[in-house]
PDB file of C-alpha atoms in Angstrom:
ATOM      1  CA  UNK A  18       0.000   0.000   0.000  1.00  0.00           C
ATOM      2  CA  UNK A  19       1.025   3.515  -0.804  1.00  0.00           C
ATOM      3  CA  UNK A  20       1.193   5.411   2.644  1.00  0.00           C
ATOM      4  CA  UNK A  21       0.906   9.748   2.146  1.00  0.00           C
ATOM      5  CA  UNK A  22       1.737  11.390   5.897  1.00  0.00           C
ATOM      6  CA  UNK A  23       0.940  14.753   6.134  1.00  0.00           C
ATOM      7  CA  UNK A  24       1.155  17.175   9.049  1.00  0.00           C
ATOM      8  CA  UNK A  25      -1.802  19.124   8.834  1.00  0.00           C
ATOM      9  CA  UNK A  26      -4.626  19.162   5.698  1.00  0.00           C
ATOM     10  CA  UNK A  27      -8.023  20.495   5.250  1.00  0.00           C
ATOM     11  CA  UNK A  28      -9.519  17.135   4.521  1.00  0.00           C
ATOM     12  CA  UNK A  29      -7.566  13.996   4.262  1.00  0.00           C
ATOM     13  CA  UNK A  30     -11.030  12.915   1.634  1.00  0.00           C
ATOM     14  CA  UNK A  31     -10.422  16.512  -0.919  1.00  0.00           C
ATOM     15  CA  UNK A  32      -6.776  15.408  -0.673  1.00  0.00           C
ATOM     16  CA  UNK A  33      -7.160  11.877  -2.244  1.00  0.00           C
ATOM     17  CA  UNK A  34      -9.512  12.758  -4.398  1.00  0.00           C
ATOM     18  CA  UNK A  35      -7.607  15.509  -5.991  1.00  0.00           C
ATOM     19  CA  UNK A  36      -4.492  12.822  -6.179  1.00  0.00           C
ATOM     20  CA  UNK A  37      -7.409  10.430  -8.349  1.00  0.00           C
ATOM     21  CA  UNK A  38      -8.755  13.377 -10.693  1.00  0.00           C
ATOM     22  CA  UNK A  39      -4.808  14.565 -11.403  1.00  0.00           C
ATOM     23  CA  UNK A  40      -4.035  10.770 -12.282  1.00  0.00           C
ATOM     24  CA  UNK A  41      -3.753   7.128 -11.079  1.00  0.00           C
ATOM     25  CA  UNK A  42      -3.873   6.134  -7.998  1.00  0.00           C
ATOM     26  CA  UNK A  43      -3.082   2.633  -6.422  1.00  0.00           C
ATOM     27  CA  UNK A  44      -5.569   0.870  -5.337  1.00  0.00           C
ATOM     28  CA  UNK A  45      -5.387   1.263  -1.221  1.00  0.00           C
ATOM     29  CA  UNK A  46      -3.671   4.362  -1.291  1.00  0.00           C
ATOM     30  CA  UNK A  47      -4.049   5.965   2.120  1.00  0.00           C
ATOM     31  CA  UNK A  48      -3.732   9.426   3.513  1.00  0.00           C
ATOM     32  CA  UNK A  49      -2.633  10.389   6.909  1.00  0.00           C
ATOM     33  CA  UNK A  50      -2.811  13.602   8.136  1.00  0.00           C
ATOM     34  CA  UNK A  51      -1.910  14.688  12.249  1.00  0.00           C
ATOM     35  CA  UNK A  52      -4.164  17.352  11.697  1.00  0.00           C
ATOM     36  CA  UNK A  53      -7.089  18.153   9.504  1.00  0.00           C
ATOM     37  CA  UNK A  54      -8.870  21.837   9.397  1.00  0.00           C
ATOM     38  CA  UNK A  55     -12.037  20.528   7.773  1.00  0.00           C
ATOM     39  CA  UNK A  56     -12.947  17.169   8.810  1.00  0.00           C
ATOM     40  CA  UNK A  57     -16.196  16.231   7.482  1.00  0.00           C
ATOM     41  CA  UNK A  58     -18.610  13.646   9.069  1.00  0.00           C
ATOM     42  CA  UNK A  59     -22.500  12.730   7.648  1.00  0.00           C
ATOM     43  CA  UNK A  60     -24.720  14.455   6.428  1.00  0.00           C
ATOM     44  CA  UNK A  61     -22.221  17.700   6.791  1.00  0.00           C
ATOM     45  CA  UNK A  62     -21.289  17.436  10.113  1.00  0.00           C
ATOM     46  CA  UNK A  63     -17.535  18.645  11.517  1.00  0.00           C
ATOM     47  CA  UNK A  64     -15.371  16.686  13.156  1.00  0.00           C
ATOM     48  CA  UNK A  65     -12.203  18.241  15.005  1.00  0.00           C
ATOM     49  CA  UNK A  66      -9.207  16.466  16.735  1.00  0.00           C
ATOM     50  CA  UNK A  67      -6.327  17.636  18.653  1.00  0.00           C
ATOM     51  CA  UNK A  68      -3.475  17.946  16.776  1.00  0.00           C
ATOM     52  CA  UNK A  69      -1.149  14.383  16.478  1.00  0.00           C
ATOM     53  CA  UNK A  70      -3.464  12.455  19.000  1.00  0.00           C
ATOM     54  CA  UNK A  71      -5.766  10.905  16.771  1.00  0.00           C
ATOM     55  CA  UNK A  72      -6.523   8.812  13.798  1.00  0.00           C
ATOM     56  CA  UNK A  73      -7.200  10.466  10.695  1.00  0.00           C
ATOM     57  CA  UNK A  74      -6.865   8.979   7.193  1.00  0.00           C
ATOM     58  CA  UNK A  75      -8.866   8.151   4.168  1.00  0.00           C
ATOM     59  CA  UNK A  76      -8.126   5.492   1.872  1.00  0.00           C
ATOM     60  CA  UNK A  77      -8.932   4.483  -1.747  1.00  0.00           C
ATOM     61  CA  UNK A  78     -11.072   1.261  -2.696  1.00  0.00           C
ATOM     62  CA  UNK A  79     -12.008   0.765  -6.250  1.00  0.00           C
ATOM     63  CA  UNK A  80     -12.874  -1.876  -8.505  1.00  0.00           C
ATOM     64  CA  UNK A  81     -15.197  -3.183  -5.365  1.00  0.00           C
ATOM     65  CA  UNK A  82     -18.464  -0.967  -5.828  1.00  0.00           C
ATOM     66  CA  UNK A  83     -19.919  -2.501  -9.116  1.00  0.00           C
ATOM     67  CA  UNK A  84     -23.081  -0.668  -8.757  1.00  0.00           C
ATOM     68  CA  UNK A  85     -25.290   1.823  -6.689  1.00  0.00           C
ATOM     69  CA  UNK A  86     -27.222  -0.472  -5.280  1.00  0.00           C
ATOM     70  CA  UNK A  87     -24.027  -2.035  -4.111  1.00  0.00           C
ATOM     71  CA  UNK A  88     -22.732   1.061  -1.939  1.00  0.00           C
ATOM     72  CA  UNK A  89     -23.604  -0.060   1.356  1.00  0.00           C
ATOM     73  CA  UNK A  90     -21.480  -3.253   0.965  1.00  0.00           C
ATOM     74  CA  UNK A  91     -18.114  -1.319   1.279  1.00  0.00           C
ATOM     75  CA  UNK A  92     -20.005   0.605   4.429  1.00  0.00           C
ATOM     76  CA  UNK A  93     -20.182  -2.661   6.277  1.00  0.00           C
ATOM     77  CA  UNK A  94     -16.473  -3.874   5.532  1.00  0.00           C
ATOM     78  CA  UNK A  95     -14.863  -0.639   7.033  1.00  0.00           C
ATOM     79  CA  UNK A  96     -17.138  -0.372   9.997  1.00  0.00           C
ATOM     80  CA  UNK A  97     -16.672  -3.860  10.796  1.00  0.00           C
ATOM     81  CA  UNK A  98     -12.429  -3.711   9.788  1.00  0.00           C
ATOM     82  CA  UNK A  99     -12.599  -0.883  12.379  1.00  0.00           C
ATOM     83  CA  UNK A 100     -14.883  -2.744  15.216  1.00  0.00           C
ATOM     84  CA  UNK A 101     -12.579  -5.665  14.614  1.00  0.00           C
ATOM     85  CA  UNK A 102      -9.733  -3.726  15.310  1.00  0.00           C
ATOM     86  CA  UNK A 103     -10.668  -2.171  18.135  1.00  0.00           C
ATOM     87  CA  UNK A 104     -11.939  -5.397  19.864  1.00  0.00           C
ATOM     88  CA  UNK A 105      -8.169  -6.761  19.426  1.00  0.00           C
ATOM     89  CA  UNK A 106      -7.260  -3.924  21.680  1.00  0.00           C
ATOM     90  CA  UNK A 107      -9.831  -5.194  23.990  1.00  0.00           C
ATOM     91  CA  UNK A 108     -12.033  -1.941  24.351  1.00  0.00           C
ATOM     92  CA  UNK A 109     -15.087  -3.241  25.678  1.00  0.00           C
ATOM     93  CA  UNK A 110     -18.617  -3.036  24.129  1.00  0.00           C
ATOM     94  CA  UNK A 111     -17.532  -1.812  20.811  1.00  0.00           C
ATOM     95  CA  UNK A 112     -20.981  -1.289  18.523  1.00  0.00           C
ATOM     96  CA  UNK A 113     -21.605   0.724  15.220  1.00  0.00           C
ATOM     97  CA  UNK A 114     -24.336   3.100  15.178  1.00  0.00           C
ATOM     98  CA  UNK A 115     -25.728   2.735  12.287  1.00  0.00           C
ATOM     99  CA  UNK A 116     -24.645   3.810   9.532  1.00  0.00           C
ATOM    100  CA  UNK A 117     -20.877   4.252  10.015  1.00  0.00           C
ATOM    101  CA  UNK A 118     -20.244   5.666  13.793  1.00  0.00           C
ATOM    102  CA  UNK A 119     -18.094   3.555  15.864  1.00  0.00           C
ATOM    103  CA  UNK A 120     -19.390   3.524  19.557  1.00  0.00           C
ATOM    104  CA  UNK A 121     -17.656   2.074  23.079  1.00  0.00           C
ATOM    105  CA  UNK A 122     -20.799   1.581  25.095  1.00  0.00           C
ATOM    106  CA  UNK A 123     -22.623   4.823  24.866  1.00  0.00           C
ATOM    107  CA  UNK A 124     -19.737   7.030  23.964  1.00  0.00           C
ATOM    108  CA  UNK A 125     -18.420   7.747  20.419  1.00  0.00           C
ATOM    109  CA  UNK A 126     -14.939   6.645  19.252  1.00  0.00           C
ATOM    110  CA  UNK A 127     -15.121   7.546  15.602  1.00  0.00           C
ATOM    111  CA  UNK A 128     -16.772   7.847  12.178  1.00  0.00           C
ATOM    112  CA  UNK A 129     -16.682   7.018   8.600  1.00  0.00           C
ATOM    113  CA  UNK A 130     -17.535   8.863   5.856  1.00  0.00           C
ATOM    114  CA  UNK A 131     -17.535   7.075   2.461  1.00  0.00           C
ATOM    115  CA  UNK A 132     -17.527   9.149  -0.851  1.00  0.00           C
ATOM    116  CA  UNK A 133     -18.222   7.259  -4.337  1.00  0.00           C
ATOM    117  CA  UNK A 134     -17.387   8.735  -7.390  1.00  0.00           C
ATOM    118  CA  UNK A 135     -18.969   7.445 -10.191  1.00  0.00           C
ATOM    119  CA  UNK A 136     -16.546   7.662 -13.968  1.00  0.00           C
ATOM    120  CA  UNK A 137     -17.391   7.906 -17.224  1.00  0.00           C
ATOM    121  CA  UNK A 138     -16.051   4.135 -17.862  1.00  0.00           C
ATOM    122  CA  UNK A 139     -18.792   2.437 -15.221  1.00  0.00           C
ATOM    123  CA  UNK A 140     -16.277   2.123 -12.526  1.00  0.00           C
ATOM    124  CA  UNK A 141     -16.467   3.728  -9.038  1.00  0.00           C
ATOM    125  CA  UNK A 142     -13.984   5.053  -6.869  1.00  0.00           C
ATOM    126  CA  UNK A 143     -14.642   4.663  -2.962  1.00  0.00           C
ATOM    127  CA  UNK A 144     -12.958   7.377  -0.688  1.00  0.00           C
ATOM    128  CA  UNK A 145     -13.030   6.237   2.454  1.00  0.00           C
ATOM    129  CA  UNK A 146     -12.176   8.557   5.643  1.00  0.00           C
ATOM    130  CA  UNK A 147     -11.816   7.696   9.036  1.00  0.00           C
ATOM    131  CA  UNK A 148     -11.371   9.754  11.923  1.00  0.00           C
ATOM    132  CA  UNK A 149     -10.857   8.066  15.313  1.00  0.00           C
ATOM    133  CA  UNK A 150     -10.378   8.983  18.543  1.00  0.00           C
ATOM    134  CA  UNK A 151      -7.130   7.301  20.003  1.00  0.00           C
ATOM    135  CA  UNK A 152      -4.989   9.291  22.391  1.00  0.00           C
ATOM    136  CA  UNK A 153      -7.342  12.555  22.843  1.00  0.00           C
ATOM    137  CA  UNK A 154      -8.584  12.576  26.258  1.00  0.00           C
ATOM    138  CA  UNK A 155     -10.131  16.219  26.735  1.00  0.00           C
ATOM    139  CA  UNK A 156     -13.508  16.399  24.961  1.00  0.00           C
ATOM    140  CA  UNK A 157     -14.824  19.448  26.497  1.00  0.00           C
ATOM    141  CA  UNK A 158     -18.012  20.454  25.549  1.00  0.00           C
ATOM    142  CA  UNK A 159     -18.523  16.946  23.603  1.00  0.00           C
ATOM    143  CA  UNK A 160     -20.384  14.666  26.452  1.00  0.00           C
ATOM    144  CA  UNK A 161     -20.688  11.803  23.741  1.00  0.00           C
ATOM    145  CA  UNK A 162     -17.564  11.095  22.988  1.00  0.00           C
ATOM    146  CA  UNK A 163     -14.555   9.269  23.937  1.00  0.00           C
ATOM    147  CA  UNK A 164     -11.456   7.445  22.742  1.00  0.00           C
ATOM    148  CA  UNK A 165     -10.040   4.347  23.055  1.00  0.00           C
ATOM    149  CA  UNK A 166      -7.038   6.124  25.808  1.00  0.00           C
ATOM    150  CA  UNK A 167      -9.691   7.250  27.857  1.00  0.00           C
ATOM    151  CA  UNK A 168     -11.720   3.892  27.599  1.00  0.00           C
ATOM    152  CA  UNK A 169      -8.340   1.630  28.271  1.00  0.00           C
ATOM    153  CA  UNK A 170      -6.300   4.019  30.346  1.00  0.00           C
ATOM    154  CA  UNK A 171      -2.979   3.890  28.294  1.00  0.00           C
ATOM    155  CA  UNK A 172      -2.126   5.086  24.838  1.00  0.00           C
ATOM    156  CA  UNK A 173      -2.365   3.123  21.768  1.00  0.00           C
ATOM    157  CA  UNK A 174      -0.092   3.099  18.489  1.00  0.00           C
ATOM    158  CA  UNK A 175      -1.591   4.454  15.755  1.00  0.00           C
ATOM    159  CA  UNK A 176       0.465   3.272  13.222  1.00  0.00           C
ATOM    160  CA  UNK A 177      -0.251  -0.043  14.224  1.00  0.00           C
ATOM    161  CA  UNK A 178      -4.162   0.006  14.211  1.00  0.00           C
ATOM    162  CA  UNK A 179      -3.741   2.064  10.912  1.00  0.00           C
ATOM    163  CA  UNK A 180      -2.070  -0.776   9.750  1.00  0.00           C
ATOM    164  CA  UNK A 181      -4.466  -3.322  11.756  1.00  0.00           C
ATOM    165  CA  UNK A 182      -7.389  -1.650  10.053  1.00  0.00           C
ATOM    166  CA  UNK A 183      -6.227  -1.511   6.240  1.00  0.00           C
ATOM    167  CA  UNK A 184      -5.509  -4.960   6.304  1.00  0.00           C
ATOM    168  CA  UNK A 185      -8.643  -6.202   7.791  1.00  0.00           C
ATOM    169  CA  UNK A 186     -10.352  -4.012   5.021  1.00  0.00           C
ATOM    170  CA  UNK A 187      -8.030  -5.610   1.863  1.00  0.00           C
ATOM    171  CA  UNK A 188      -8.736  -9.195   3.295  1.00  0.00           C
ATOM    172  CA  UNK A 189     -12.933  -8.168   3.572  1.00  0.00           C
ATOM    173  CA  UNK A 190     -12.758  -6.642   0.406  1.00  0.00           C
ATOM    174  CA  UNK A 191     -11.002  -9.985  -1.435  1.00  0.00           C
ATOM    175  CA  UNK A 192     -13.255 -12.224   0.379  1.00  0.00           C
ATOM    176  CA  UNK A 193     -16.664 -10.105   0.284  1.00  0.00           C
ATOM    177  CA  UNK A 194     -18.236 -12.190  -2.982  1.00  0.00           C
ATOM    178  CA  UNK A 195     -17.508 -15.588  -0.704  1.00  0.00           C
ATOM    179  CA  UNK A 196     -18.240 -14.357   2.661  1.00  0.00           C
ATOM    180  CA  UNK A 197     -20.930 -11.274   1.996  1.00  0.00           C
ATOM    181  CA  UNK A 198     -23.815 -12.924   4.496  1.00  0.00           C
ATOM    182  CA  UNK A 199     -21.196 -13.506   7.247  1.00  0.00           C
ATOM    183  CA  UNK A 200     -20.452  -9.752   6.947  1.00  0.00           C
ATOM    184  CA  UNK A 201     -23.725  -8.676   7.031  1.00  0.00           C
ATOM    185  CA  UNK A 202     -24.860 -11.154   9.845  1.00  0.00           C
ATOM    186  CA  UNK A 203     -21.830  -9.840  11.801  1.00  0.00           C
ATOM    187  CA  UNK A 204     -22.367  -6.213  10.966  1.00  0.00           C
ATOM    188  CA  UNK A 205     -26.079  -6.899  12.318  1.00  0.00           C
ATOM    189  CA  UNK A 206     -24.863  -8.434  15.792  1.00  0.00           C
ATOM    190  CA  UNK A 207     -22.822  -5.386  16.005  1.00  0.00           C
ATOM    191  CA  UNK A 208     -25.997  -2.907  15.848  1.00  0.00           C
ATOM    192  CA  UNK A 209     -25.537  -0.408  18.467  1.00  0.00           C
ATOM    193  CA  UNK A 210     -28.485  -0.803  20.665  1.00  0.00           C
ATOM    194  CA  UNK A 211     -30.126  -3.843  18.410  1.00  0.00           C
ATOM    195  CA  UNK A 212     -33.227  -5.560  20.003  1.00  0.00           C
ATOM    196  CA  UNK A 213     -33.528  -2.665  22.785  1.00  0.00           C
ATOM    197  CA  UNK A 214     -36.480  -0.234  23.098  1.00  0.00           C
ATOM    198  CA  UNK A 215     -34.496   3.251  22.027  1.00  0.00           C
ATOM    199  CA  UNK A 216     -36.603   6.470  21.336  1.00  0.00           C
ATOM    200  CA  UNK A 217     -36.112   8.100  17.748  1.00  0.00           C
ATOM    201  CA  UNK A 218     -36.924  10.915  15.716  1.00  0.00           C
ATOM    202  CA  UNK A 219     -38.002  10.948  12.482  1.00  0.00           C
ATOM    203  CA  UNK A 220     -37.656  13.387   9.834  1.00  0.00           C
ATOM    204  CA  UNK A 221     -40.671  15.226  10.417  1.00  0.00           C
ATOM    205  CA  UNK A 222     -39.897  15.996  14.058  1.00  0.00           C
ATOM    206  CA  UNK A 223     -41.999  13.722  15.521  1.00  0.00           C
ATOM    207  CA  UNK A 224     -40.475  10.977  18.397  1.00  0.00           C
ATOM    208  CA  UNK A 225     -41.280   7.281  18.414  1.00  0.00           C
ATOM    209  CA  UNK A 226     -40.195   4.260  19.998  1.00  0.00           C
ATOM    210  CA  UNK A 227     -38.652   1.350  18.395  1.00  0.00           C
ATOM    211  CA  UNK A 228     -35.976  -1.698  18.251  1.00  0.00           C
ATOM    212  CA  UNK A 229     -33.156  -1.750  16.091  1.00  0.00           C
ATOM    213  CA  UNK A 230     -33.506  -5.098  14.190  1.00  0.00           C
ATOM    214  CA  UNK A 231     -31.107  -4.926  11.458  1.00  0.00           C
ATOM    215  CA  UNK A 232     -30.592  -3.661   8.021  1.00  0.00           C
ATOM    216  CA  UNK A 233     -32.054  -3.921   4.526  1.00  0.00           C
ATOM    217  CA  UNK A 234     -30.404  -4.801   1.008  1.00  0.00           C
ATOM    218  CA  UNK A 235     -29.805  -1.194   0.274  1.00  0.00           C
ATOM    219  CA  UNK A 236     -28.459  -0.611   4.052  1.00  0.00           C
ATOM    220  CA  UNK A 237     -31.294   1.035   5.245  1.00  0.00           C
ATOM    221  CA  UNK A 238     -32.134   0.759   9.226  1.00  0.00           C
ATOM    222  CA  UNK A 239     -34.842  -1.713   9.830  1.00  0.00           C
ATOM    223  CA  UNK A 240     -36.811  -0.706  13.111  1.00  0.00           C
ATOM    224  CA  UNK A 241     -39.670  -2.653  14.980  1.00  0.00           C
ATOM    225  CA  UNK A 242     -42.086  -0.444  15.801  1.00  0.00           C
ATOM    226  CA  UNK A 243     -43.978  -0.502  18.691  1.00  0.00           C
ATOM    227  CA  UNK A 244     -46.818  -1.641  17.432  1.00  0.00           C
ATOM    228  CA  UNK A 245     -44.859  -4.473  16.257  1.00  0.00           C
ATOM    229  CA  UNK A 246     -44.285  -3.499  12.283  1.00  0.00           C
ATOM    230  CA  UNK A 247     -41.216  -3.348  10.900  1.00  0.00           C
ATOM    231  CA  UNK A 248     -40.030   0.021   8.803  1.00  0.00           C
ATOM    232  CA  UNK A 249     -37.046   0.886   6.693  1.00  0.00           C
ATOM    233  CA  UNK A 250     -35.391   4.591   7.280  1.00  0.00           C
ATOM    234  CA  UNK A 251     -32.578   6.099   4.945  1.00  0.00           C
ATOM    235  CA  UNK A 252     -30.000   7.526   6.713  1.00  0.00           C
ATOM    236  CA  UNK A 253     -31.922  11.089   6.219  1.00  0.00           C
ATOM    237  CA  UNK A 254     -35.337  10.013   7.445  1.00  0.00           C
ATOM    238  CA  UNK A 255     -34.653   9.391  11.348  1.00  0.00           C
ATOM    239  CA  UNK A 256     -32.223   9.564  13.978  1.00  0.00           C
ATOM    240  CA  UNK A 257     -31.569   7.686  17.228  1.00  0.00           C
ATOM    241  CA  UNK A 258     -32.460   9.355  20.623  1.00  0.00           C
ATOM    242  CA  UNK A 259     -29.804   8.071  23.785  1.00  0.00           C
TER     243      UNK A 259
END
């Protein structure tokens, strides 16, 4: 794999994706950054880090995604490469919040945020960022989050889960048309909060009450209603309440 380190960036995602646009790019190229001025998170959300204590890369996948309908799949392999990878360090109740944060009980250790881009030629290009929280411990003003420092009480080698977490991500990847239900069935036992009542809101404002019971083909959450139906939600349509 190609390994970029930078010292500080806007976003470690804008930086790939300008390397792809101005040329080729290996396949697994990552970018490092100890700093990043514009960290992005869903839906437009900002993510900030102290500077050298955390996580913060993106890497390139491509020739995986075949098709839209396909975009979740690469979702699941980085969320569970990361949970993986964190449960080797032995941080305790590790959980993805669906879609791509990456939870220690109730506390936040970091997020994904996957960009496609879709070529002229059919293929698509998958930049995948990470930011996680490894050896920050102040998170003033930020009562949901942690890091894995805080949640093990010693610091952890980032280099070393960097490396942990790209190779659990080439080996998915390579095995995914084999081993795709096992993923999915694994990525669904790692629901955060699955099979528990949990208040939600939906899009409209409204609160309702429901249980996490998995996820559809397209990777939308699948929540048991009260009332004991089951509904899909895109990732714009509700959000979880805790």
């Amino acid at each position: 794999m190609r390994l970029v380190k930078l010292d500080a960036i806007d976003s470690t995602n804008d930086y790939l994706k300008d390397l792809v646009r101005r040329g080729e790019v290996d396949n697994f190229t990552v970018i490092t950054a100890e700093y990043q001025t514009k960290g992005k998170g869903q839906m437009g959300a900002t993510w900030t880090s102290e500077v050298g204590k955390n996580l913060i890369m993106s890497v390139l996948v491509k020739d995986f995604i075949k098709d839209a309908t396909a975009v979740f799949d690469l979702n699941m392999i980085v969320a569970l490469a990361v949970a993986d990878s964190l449960r080797m360090l032995k941080l305790p109740n590790v959980a993805i919040k669906w879609p791509n944060d990456i939870m220690s009980a109730n506390k936040k250790i970091g997020g994904i945020l996957i960009e496609n881009s879709f070529r002229s030629d059919g293929s698509i290009f998958a930049t995948v960022g990470l930011g996680l929280n490894v050896n920050q411990v102040n998170f003033e003003d930020l009562p949901q989050a942690s890091s894995i420092a805080v949640v093990l009480g010693f610091e952890v080698d980032k280099e070393m889960l960097l490396n942990e977490i790209i190779t659990r991500i080439k080996k998915s990847v390579s095995e995914w048309n084999v081993y795709s239900k096992i993923f999915t069935n694994q990525y669904t036992d790692l629901l955060f909060r699955k099979d528990l009542l949990t208040s939600f809101q939906a899009s409209d404002g409204s609160e309702f009450q429901g249980r996490v019971k998995g996820i559809s083909k397209q990777g939308k959450l699948v929540i048991e209603h009260a009332v004991g139906t089951d509904q899909e939600y895109d990732i714009k349509e509700v959000k979880m309440l805790y």
